[in-house]
Coordinates of C-alpha atoms and ligand atoms in Angstrom, one line a residue:
Chain A
M898 CA -0.1 0.2 -0.1
G899 CA 2.9 2.4 0.9
T900 CA 4.4 1.8 -2.6
F901 CA 1.0 2.3 -4.2
F902 CA 0.6 6.0 -2.6
Q903 CA 4.4 6.7 -3.4
T904 CA 3.7 5.8 -7.0
I905 CA 0.5 8.0 -7.3
T906 CA 2.4 10.9 -5.5
N907 CA 5.3 10.7 -7.9
G908 CA 2.8 10.7 -10.9
I909 CA 1.1 13.8 -9.5
L910 CA 4.3 15.7 -8.9
I911 CA 5.5 15.1 -12.5
G912 CA 1.9 15.8 -13.7
G913 CA 2.4 19.5 -12.5
V914 CA 5.1 20.0 -14.9
Y915 CA 3.1 18.3 -17.8
A916 CA 0.2 20.7 -16.8
V917 CA 2.5 23.7 -17.2
V918 CA 3.9 22.9 -20.6
A919 CA 0.6 21.7 -21.9
T920 CA -1.3 24.6 -20.7
G921 CA 0.9 26.8 -22.6
L922 CA 0.4 24.6 -25.7
T923 CA -3.6 24.6 -25.6
L924 CA -3.5 28.2 -25.0
I925 CA -1.6 28.6 -28.1
F926 CA -3.7 26.3 -30.0
G927 CA -6.9 27.8 -28.8
V928 CA -6.2 31.3 -29.5
L929 CA -3.9 31.2 -32.8
N930 CA -5.2 27.8 -33.9
V931 CA -1.5 26.8 -34.3
A932 CA -0.2 23.5 -33.2
N933 CA 3.2 24.4 -31.7
F934 CA 5.5 21.5 -32.3
A935 CA 8.4 23.5 -30.7
Q936 CA 6.6 23.5 -27.2
G937 CA 9.1 21.0 -26.1
E938 CA 12.1 22.9 -27.4
F939 CA 11.2 26.0 -25.6
M940 CA 10.9 24.2 -22.7
M941 CA 14.5 22.8 -23.1
L942 CA 15.7 26.4 -23.8
G943 CA 14.1 27.3 -20.6
M944 CA 16.1 24.7 -19.0
Y945 CA 19.5 25.8 -20.3
V946 CA 18.6 29.5 -19.6
T947 CA 17.9 28.4 -16.0
L948 CA 21.0 26.3 -15.8
F949 CA 23.3 29.1 -17.0
L950 CA 21.6 31.9 -15.0
S951 CA 21.7 29.7 -11.9
R952 CA 25.4 28.7 -12.2
G953 CA 26.4 32.3 -13.3
L954 CA 24.5 34.3 -10.6
G955 CA 24.7 31.6 -8.1
V956 CA 21.0 31.8 -7.3
D957 CA 18.7 28.7 -6.9
P958 CA 16.8 28.0 -9.8
Y959 CA 13.5 28.4 -8.5
L960 CA 14.2 31.9 -7.2
L961 CA 14.9 32.6 -10.9
T962 CA 11.1 31.7 -11.9
F963 CA 10.1 35.4 -12.4
L964 CA 13.3 36.4 -14.3
V965 CA 13.1 33.4 -16.7
A966 CA 9.2 34.2 -17.1
V967 CA 9.8 37.5 -18.1
I968 CA 12.8 36.7 -20.6
F969 CA 10.6 34.0 -22.4
I970 CA 7.5 36.3 -22.4
A971 CA 9.7 38.6 -24.3
F972 CA 11.2 35.9 -26.6
G973 CA 7.7 34.3 -27.2
Y974 CA 6.4 37.7 -28.4
L975 CA 9.3 38.3 -30.8
V976 CA 8.8 34.7 -32.1
E977 CA 5.2 35.4 -32.8
K978 CA 5.7 38.8 -34.3
F979 CA 8.5 38.0 -36.7
L980 CA 7.7 34.2 -37.3
I981 CA 4.5 32.9 -36.5
H982 CA 2.5 35.9 -37.4
Q983 CA 3.5 35.8 -41.0
T984 CA 2.1 32.4 -41.5
L985 CA -1.2 32.8 -39.8
S986 CA -3.1 33.5 -43.0
K987 CA -1.4 30.6 -44.7
P988 CA -2.4 27.0 -44.8
H989 CA -1.8 24.7 -41.5
E990 CA 1.0 22.9 -43.1
T991 CA 3.0 26.3 -43.4
Q992 CA 2.6 26.6 -39.5
M993 CA 3.4 23.2 -38.8
L994 CA 6.6 23.2 -40.9
L995 CA 7.5 26.4 -39.2
T996 CA 7.2 25.2 -35.8
L997 CA 8.8 21.9 -36.6
G998 CA 11.4 23.7 -38.3
L999 CA 12.0 25.8 -35.1
A1000 CA 12.1 22.7 -33.1
I1001 CA 14.9 21.4 -35.3
F1002 CA 16.7 24.6 -35.2
F1003 CA 16.6 25.2 -31.5
R1004 CA 17.8 21.6 -30.8
S1005 CA 20.8 22.0 -33.2
L1006 CA 21.5 25.5 -32.0
M1007 CA 22.1 24.0 -28.3
M1008 CA 24.0 21.0 -29.6
V1009 CA 26.3 23.3 -31.4
I1010 CA 26.6 25.7 -28.2
C1011 CA 26.7 23.1 -25.5
G1012 CA 27.4 19.9 -27.3
P1013 CA 25.3 16.8 -26.6
N1014 CA 26.6 16.2 -22.8
Y1015 CA 24.0 15.6 -20.3
Q1016 CA 24.4 18.7 -17.7
S1017 CA 22.9 18.9 -14.2
L1018 CA 22.8 21.4 -11.6
A1019 CA 24.0 20.5 -8.1
V1020 CA 21.5 22.0 -5.7
P1021 CA 22.2 21.6 -1.9
Y1022 CA 18.6 19.9 -1.3
R1023 CA 18.9 17.7 -4.5
L1024 CA 18.6 14.4 -2.3
K1025 CA 16.7 15.8 0.6
S1026 CA 13.1 14.6 1.2
L1027 CA 10.1 15.0 3.3
L1028 CA 8.3 12.0 4.8
I1029 CA 4.7 12.4 5.3
G1030 CA 2.3 9.6 6.1
G1031 CA 4.8 7.0 4.7
V1032 CA 5.2 8.8 1.4
L1033 CA 8.6 10.5 0.6
L1034 CA 8.2 13.8 -1.1
S1035 CA 11.6 14.7 -2.8
Y1036 CA 12.5 18.2 -2.1
P1037 CA 13.2 19.4 -5.6
R1038 CA 10.2 17.6 -7.0
L1039 CA 8.0 19.0 -4.4
L1040 CA 9.1 22.5 -5.1
S1041 CA 8.7 21.9 -8.9
F1042 CA 5.2 20.8 -8.3
L1043 CA 4.5 23.9 -6.1
V1044 CA 5.9 26.4 -8.7
A1045 CA 3.6 24.5 -11.1
V1046 CA 0.5 25.0 -9.1
V1047 CA 1.3 28.6 -8.2
L1048 CA 1.8 29.2 -12.1
I1049 CA -1.5 27.6 -13.1
I1050 CA -3.4 29.4 -10.3
L1051 CA -1.9 32.9 -11.5
L1052 CA -3.0 31.9 -15.0
W1053 CA -6.3 30.8 -14.0
L1054 CA -6.9 34.1 -11.9
F1055 CA -5.5 36.0 -15.1
L1056 CA -7.7 34.4 -17.4
N1057 CA -10.8 34.5 -15.6
Y1058 CA -10.7 37.6 -13.5
T1059 CA -9.0 40.2 -15.8
E1060 CA -10.3 42.0 -18.9
L1061 CA -7.3 40.9 -20.9
G1062 CA -7.7 37.2 -19.8
R1063 CA -11.4 37.4 -20.7
A1064 CA -10.5 38.8 -24.0
I1065 CA -7.9 36.2 -24.7
R1066 CA -10.5 33.4 -23.8
A1067 CA -13.1 35.1 -26.0
S1068 CA -10.6 35.1 -28.8
S1069 CA -10.3 31.5 -28.2
Q1070 CA -13.8 30.8 -28.4
N1071 CA -14.9 32.8 -31.4
S1072 CA -12.2 35.1 -33.0
K1073 CA -14.7 36.8 -35.3
A1074 CA -17.0 37.8 -32.5
A1075 CA -14.0 39.0 -30.1
T1076 CA -12.9 40.9 -33.2
L1077 CA -16.4 42.7 -33.3
M1078 CA -16.0 43.5 -29.7
G1079 CA -13.0 45.6 -30.6
I1080 CA -10.6 43.1 -29.4
N1081 CA -7.4 43.4 -31.3
S1082 CA -6.6 40.0 -32.6
N1083 CA -3.1 40.3 -33.4
W1084 CA -2.4 41.7 -29.9
M1085 CA -4.2 38.5 -28.5
Y1086 CA -2.1 36.2 -30.7
G1087 CA 1.1 38.0 -29.5
I1088 CA -0.1 37.6 -25.7
A1089 CA -1.1 34.1 -26.0
F1090 CA 1.8 32.8 -27.7
S1091 CA 4.2 34.7 -25.3
I1092 CA 2.5 33.3 -22.3
G1093 CA 2.2 29.8 -23.9
I1094 CA 6.1 30.0 -24.3
M1095 CA 6.9 31.4 -20.9
L1096 CA 4.9 28.5 -19.5
A1097 CA 6.8 25.9 -21.4
A1098 CA 10.1 27.6 -20.3
V1099 CA 9.1 27.8 -16.6
G1100 CA 8.1 24.3 -16.8
G1101 CA 11.6 23.5 -17.8
L1102 CA 13.2 25.5 -15.2
T1103 CA 11.2 23.4 -12.4
L1104 CA 12.9 20.4 -13.8
V1105 CA 16.4 21.6 -13.6
P1106 CA 17.2 20.8 -9.9
F1107 CA 16.5 17.1 -10.6
Y1108 CA 16.6 16.3 -14.2
Y1109 CA 19.4 16.3 -16.9
V1110 CA 19.6 19.1 -19.4
F1111 CA 20.6 18.2 -23.0
P1112 CA 19.5 19.5 -26.4
D1113 CA 16.7 16.7 -27.0
V1114 CA 15.3 16.9 -23.5
G1115 CA 12.3 18.6 -24.9
V1116 CA 11.2 16.0 -27.2
Y1117 CA 9.3 13.6 -25.0
F1118 CA 7.9 16.7 -23.0
G1119 CA 6.8 18.2 -26.2
L1120 CA 5.1 14.6 -27.0
I1121 CA 3.6 14.4 -23.6
A1122 CA 2.3 17.8 -23.9
F1123 CA 0.3 17.1 -27.2
V1124 CA -0.9 13.9 -25.6
V1125 CA -2.2 15.9 -22.5
V1126 CA -3.9 18.6 -24.6
V1127 CA -5.6 16.1 -27.0
L1128 CA -6.8 14.0 -24.1
G1129 CA -8.1 17.4 -22.2
G1130 CA -9.9 18.6 -25.3
L1131 CA -8.1 21.1 -27.7
G1132 CA -8.0 24.6 -26.3
D1133 CA -9.4 23.5 -22.8
V1134 CA -7.1 24.7 -20.1
L1135 CA -8.9 22.9 -17.2
G1136 CA -9.0 19.7 -19.3
A1137 CA -5.3 20.0 -19.8
I1138 CA -4.4 20.2 -16.3
V1139 CA -6.7 17.3 -15.2
S1140 CA -5.3 15.0 -17.9
A1141 CA -1.6 16.1 -17.2
L1142 CA -2.1 14.7 -13.6
L1143 CA -3.6 11.7 -15.1
I1144 CA -0.7 11.1 -17.5
G1145 CA 1.8 11.6 -14.8
I1146 CA 0.0 8.8 -12.7
I1147 CA -0.4 6.5 -15.5
E1148 CA 3.2 7.0 -16.3
S1149 CA 4.4 6.3 -12.6
V1150 CA 2.0 3.5 -12.5
T1151 CA 3.3 1.7 -15.5
A1152 CA 6.8 2.3 -14.4
Q1153 CA 6.2 0.8 -11.0
Y1154 CA 4.0 -2.1 -11.5
V1155 CA 4.9 -3.1 -15.3
A1156 CA 8.4 -2.2 -16.1
L1157 CA 10.5 0.9 -15.6
D1158 CA 11.3 1.3 -19.4
L1159 CA 7.6 0.8 -20.5
S1160 CA 6.3 3.9 -18.7
H1161 CA 6.1 5.6 -22.2
L1162 CA 4.3 2.8 -23.6
G1163 CA 1.3 2.9 -20.9
V1164 CA 0.9 6.5 -21.7
F1165 CA 0.6 6.2 -25.4
L1166 CA -1.4 3.2 -25.1
V1167 CA -4.0 5.1 -23.1
F1168 CA -3.6 7.9 -25.6
I1169 CA -4.5 5.7 -28.4
L1170 CA -7.5 4.1 -26.6
V1171 CA -9.0 7.7 -25.8
L1172 CA -8.3 8.7 -29.6
V1173 CA -10.5 5.7 -30.5
F1174 CA -13.1 5.7 -27.9
R1175 CA -13.2 9.5 -26.9
P1176 CA -11.9 11.4 -29.7
Q1177 CA -13.5 14.7 -28.3
G1178 CA -11.3 14.4 -25.4
L1179 CA -11.8 12.9 -21.7
L1180 CA -13.8 15.8 -20.3
R1181 CA -15.7 17.1 -23.4
G1182 CA -19.2 16.6 -23.2
R1183 CA -19.2 15.8 -19.2
R1184 CA -19.2 19.5 -18.7
S1185 CA -21.4 21.8 -20.8
S1186 CA -19.1 23.6 -23.4
Chain B
M334 CA -24.6 65.3 -43.9
S335 CA -25.9 61.9 -42.6
L336 CA -24.5 60.1 -39.9
F337 CA -23.2 57.4 -42.0
E338 CA -22.5 57.6 -45.6
V339 CA -21.5 54.6 -48.0
C340 CA -20.3 55.7 -51.4
N341 CA -19.8 53.6 -54.3
L342 CA -18.7 50.6 -52.1
S343 CA -17.3 47.5 -53.7
A344 CA -16.5 44.5 -51.7
G345 CA -15.9 40.7 -51.9
Y346 CA -13.6 37.8 -51.1
G347 CA -10.3 37.4 -52.7
D348 CA -10.4 38.4 -56.3
L349 CA -14.3 37.7 -56.2
T350 CA -16.4 41.0 -56.1
I351 CA -19.9 40.4 -54.6
V352 CA -21.1 44.0 -53.9
W353 CA -20.7 46.5 -56.6
D354 CA -21.1 50.1 -56.2
A355 CA -23.3 50.2 -53.2
S356 CA -24.2 53.7 -51.7
F357 CA -26.6 54.5 -49.1
S358 CA -27.0 56.6 -46.1
I359 CA -28.3 56.6 -42.4
D360 CA -29.4 59.6 -40.5
D361 CA -29.3 60.3 -36.8
N362 CA -31.9 58.3 -34.9
E363 CA -33.0 56.7 -38.1
I364 CA -33.9 53.0 -38.8
V365 CA -32.7 51.9 -42.3
V366 CA -33.6 48.3 -43.6
L367 CA -31.5 46.6 -46.1
L368 CA -33.6 44.2 -47.9
G369 CA -32.8 41.2 -50.1
S370 CA -33.0 37.5 -50.6
N371 CA -30.6 34.9 -49.5
G372 CA -27.3 35.3 -51.4
A373 CA -28.0 38.9 -52.5
G374 CA -24.8 40.1 -50.6
K375 CA -26.3 41.9 -47.7
T376 CA -24.1 39.9 -45.1
T377 CA -21.0 40.8 -47.5
L378 CA -22.0 44.4 -47.5
I379 CA -22.5 44.8 -43.6
E380 CA -19.4 42.7 -42.8
T381 CA -17.4 45.2 -45.0
I382 CA -18.9 48.1 -43.3
V383 CA -17.7 46.7 -39.8
G384 CA -14.2 46.2 -41.2
L385 CA -14.4 42.2 -41.5
N386 CA -14.1 42.3 -45.1
K387 CA -11.5 44.4 -47.0
V388 CA -13.1 47.5 -49.2
K389 CA -12.3 47.1 -52.7
S390 CA -13.2 50.5 -53.6
G391 CA -15.5 53.2 -52.5
K392 CA -15.9 55.3 -49.4
M393 CA -17.6 54.9 -45.9
I394 CA -17.8 58.1 -43.9
F395 CA -19.1 57.9 -40.3
N396 CA -19.4 61.1 -38.2
G397 CA -17.3 62.9 -40.9
V398 CA -14.4 60.3 -40.5
E399 CA -13.4 58.0 -43.3
L400 CA -13.6 54.4 -42.0
Q401 CA -12.7 52.5 -45.4
G402 CA -9.3 50.5 -44.8
K403 CA -9.6 50.9 -40.9
D404 CA -9.8 47.3 -39.1
A405 CA -12.7 45.9 -37.3
A406 CA -11.3 47.0 -33.9
A407 CA -11.0 50.8 -35.2
I408 CA -14.6 50.7 -36.6
A409 CA -15.8 49.2 -33.3
E410 CA -14.1 51.9 -31.5
A411 CA -15.6 54.5 -33.9
G412 CA -19.1 53.4 -32.7
I413 CA -20.5 50.9 -35.2
T414 CA -21.4 47.4 -33.7
L415 CA -22.8 44.5 -35.7
V416 CA -24.9 41.8 -34.4
P417 CA -23.6 39.3 -36.8
Q418 CA -25.9 36.6 -38.6
G419 CA -25.9 33.6 -36.7
R420 CA -25.3 35.5 -33.4
E421 CA -21.6 34.4 -32.9
L422 CA -21.8 34.4 -29.0
F423 CA -18.9 33.1 -27.0
A424 CA -21.0 29.8 -26.3
G425 CA -18.9 28.5 -23.6
M426 CA -19.0 31.7 -21.5
S427 CA -21.7 33.0 -19.1
V428 CA -24.4 35.5 -20.3
L429 CA -22.7 38.0 -17.9
E430 CA -19.2 37.5 -19.4
N431 CA -20.7 37.9 -22.9
L432 CA -22.2 41.2 -21.9
Y433 CA -18.8 42.3 -20.3
L434 CA -17.1 41.4 -23.5
G435 CA -19.4 43.8 -25.3
S436 CA -18.0 46.7 -23.2
Y437 CA -14.3 45.5 -23.6
L438 CA -13.3 48.9 -25.2
K439 CA -12.3 51.6 -22.9
G440 CA -15.1 53.9 -23.8
P441 CA -17.9 51.5 -23.3
R442 CA -16.1 50.0 -20.3
S443 CA -16.5 53.2 -18.3
K444 CA -20.3 53.0 -18.8
R445 CA -20.5 49.2 -18.0
A446 CA -22.9 49.3 -15.1
D447 CA -25.4 51.7 -16.9
S448 CA -25.4 49.6 -20.0
L449 CA -25.8 46.6 -18.0
E450 CA -28.9 47.9 -16.3
F451 CA -30.4 49.0 -19.6
V452 CA -29.7 45.7 -21.2
F453 CA -31.4 44.0 -18.3
S454 CA -34.5 46.1 -18.3
L455 CA -34.9 45.3 -22.1
F456 CA -34.4 41.7 -21.7
P457 CA -35.2 40.6 -18.1
K458 CA -34.5 37.0 -19.1
L459 CA -30.8 37.7 -19.5
Q460 CA -30.6 38.8 -15.8
E461 CA -32.4 35.6 -14.6
R462 CA -30.0 33.4 -16.7
S463 CA -26.9 35.8 -16.4
Q464 CA -24.6 33.0 -14.8
Q465 CA -25.8 30.5 -17.4
K466 CA -23.5 29.6 -20.4
A467 CA -24.6 31.3 -23.5
G468 CA -24.4 28.2 -25.6
S469 CA -27.4 26.6 -23.3
L470 CA -29.9 29.5 -24.1
S471 CA -32.7 29.1 -26.2
G472 CA -32.5 30.5 -29.8
G473 CA -34.6 33.7 -28.8
E474 CA -32.5 34.2 -25.8
Q475 CA -29.2 33.8 -27.8
Q476 CA -30.7 36.6 -30.1
M477 CA -31.4 38.8 -27.1
L478 CA -27.9 38.0 -25.7
A479 CA -26.3 39.1 -29.2
I480 CA -28.4 42.3 -29.2
G481 CA -27.5 42.9 -25.5
R482 CA -23.7 42.5 -26.1
A483 CA -23.7 44.9 -29.0
I484 CA -25.7 47.5 -26.9
M485 CA -23.0 47.0 -24.2
S486 CA -20.7 48.5 -26.6
D487 CA -22.7 51.8 -26.5
P488 CA -22.7 52.2 -30.4
K489 CA -23.9 55.3 -32.4
L490 CA -25.1 52.8 -35.3
L491 CA -26.3 49.3 -34.4
V492 CA -26.3 47.0 -37.5
L493 CA -28.4 43.9 -37.1
D494 CA -28.0 40.9 -39.6
E495 CA -31.2 38.9 -39.9
P496 CA -32.0 39.1 -36.2
S497 CA -35.4 37.2 -37.0
L498 CA -33.7 34.2 -38.8
G499 CA -34.8 31.0 -37.2
L500 CA -37.0 32.4 -34.7
A501 CA -40.7 31.6 -33.7
P502 CA -42.9 34.6 -34.7
L503 CA -43.8 35.7 -31.2
I504 CA -39.9 36.1 -30.4
V505 CA -39.5 37.9 -33.5
D506 CA -42.1 40.5 -32.4
T507 CA -40.2 40.7 -29.1
V508 CA -37.0 41.3 -31.0
F509 CA -38.5 44.0 -33.1
Q510 CA -40.1 45.7 -30.3
S511 CA -36.7 45.8 -28.4
I512 CA -35.0 47.3 -31.3
L513 CA -37.5 50.1 -31.5
Q514 CA -37.1 50.5 -27.9
V515 CA -33.3 50.8 -28.1
R516 CA -33.8 53.4 -30.9
Q517 CA -36.0 55.4 -28.6
E518 CA -34.0 55.3 -25.4
K519 CA -30.4 55.2 -26.7
K520 CA -31.3 57.8 -29.5
I521 CA -28.9 55.8 -31.8
S522 CA -29.2 54.8 -35.5
I523 CA -30.0 51.4 -36.6
L524 CA -29.2 49.5 -39.8
L525 CA -31.3 46.3 -40.1
V526 CA -30.6 43.7 -42.5
E527 CA -33.5 41.5 -43.3
Q528 CA -35.2 39.0 -45.7
N529 CA -38.5 39.3 -43.9
L530 CA -39.7 42.5 -45.8
K531 CA -43.1 43.1 -44.2
K532 CA -41.9 42.7 -40.6
A533 CA -38.7 44.9 -41.4
L534 CA -40.6 47.7 -43.2
S535 CA -43.1 48.0 -40.3
V536 CA -40.4 49.3 -37.9
A537 CA -38.0 51.0 -40.6
D538 CA -38.0 54.8 -41.6
R539 CA -36.4 53.9 -45.0
G540 CA -35.2 50.8 -46.9
Y541 CA -32.7 49.8 -49.6
V542 CA -33.5 46.7 -51.8
V543 CA -30.3 44.6 -52.5
E544 CA -30.1 42.3 -55.5
S545 CA -27.1 40.4 -56.9
G546 CA -24.9 42.6 -54.9
R547 CA -26.2 46.0 -56.1
I548 CA -28.6 48.4 -54.4
V549 CA -31.5 48.6 -56.9
L550 CA -34.2 50.4 -55.2
E551 CA -34.7 53.0 -52.2
G552 CA -37.6 54.5 -50.5
N553 CA -39.9 54.9 -47.4
P554 CA -41.7 51.9 -46.3
K555 CA -45.0 52.9 -48.2
E556 CA -43.1 53.5 -51.5
L557 CA -41.4 50.2 -51.2
L558 CA -44.7 48.1 -50.3
A559 CA -46.5 50.0 -53.2
N560 CA -43.6 49.3 -55.8
E561 CA -44.5 46.7 -58.6
H562 CA -41.2 45.1 -58.6
V563 CA -41.1 44.5 -54.7
K564 CA -44.6 43.4 -54.9
K565 CA -43.6 40.7 -57.6
A566 CA -40.5 39.7 -56.4
Y567 CA -40.8 39.8 -52.4
L568 CA -44.4 39.7 -51.6
G569 CA -45.6 37.1 -54.1
A570 CA -48.3 39.3 -55.5
Ligands
ADP1347 N1 -16.4 33.8 -47.2 C1 -16.8 33.7 -48.6 N2 -16.2 33.5 -49.6 C2 -16.6 33.4 -50.8 N3 -17.8 33.8 -51.0 C3 -18.8 34.0 -50.2 C4 -18.3 34.1 -48.9 N4 -19.3 34.3 -48.1 C5 -20.3 34.5 -49.0 N5 -19.9 34.3 -50.2 C6 -20.7 34.4 -51.2 O1 -21.3 35.8 -51.5 C7 -22.6 35.9 -51.9 C8 -23.5 36.7 -51.0 O2 -23.5 36.1 -49.8 P1 -24.2 36.8 -48.5 O3 -23.3 38.1 -48.4 O4 -24.1 36.0 -47.3 O5 -25.6 37.2 -49.0 P2 -26.8 37.4 -48.0 O6 -26.4 37.9 -46.6 O7 -27.5 38.4 -48.7 O8 -27.5 36.2 -48.0 C9 -23.1 34.4 -52.2 O9 -23.0 34.0 -53.4 C10 -22.0 33.6 -51.2 O10 -21.8 32.3 -51.7
MG1348 MG1 -26.7 36.9 -44.8

């Protein structure tokens, strides 16, 4: 029984990171109608930037959250304005190729700059953990989860209780009507994309104290983000959060009870089953939408 | 000069021209109706007016300011608001949020509380259902919400694209009644697009008839109802 709770807890803790990265993806998809295949690579860039800043400044990575968020909001805004935006009126293949191209570019760039080596950051609490009710909570994983939760709550408040957030949701639901309300869609595209990228990067930041950093680290996370978004229902933020936790749990349960190296298989098996039996997403239809 | 003046406007999609050389005007506090059968180009014309389609040639002058070439946000800001065909609500958001979005722009936002009060007095149903999702309303209520949302933006010119489409006759009466009430109390002008000719002319001050993308007739309701061509083509006489 102890192992079981431990397994579920591990799943939920990593699920927080998935939720952050995937929420960014679903936000971008909802507002721009663009599938960002570089989401995982933006996460990877977030990890490298965190690593360098943390080493350079000698500051704990979690204390860099705000700084990294600001850097990637600016970066995301520029990428949207100068690249993504130019393709929005073009067919979907164009945007797909652009984001895929960006993904490959970022991976190669980091390969050139840093080489293929796995890098890690030594934080003093790396191996410390908290024991609660027989369940071990590793410090870095717990901190990562807390940052994720705070970020998602802030995003939730922003989307639901500010004029700008409401405008973003409106653009996501009906862009034509949003335009008619005087909402500047170009502005919404820029904001949604930069927030989406910021979420990817900060998701990456939270991993740095307990995960290796290398140029291809974003590939799996990007893929997971897509799985999460499809399971949650495209463009649905709450759905993404729920399915991210679910994916984390499935992964962890498969790793514990089936085989460690089959954890990805469990995730994709569930993914395929859902695609076949509930293509609208797990939560769609259960809530009135 | 009229509040809104459209001169020789042509518009369409890509290389395709749908509306040819349209000219019409709307005065202060006037209700003008644009009549025409399905596919005549009415929606194309008014979506051009609110900046959703590009103007190919011609001018639109509102309150003395030229609007051709401006985008939809700028035109909304100038005070022209469209209640689009098919309503285009934010279906997953509450009635109240839909109304708030109507007053997204700075000017209307400062009058939000008053506008909301007016909309609720016009459509008490919306107040009852303010926390409900827009998508869960009946067709008539959705139309009321679409109109209410447009009123929230405190327009000088309210444009309605076939507000009676798909509604039961009794609801249609309510909707037309509310249009008259808005004109009366808000002292604004209204451009109404309709296929329902008799109904529309019963509330309008003037009307234009659109056929194949051209404005072919203009007159007050009496003149239009007496017109031989109108009788033959639209009244089945
Ligand atoms: N997005 C579009 N692209 C190309 N043609 C269109 C589009 N929308 C409408 N049309 C065409 O424009 C013509 C006029 O349509 P519309 O303006 O909707 O007429 P109405 O509102 O009077 O029924 C129709 O022939 C229609 O097929
Ligand atoms: Mg139409």
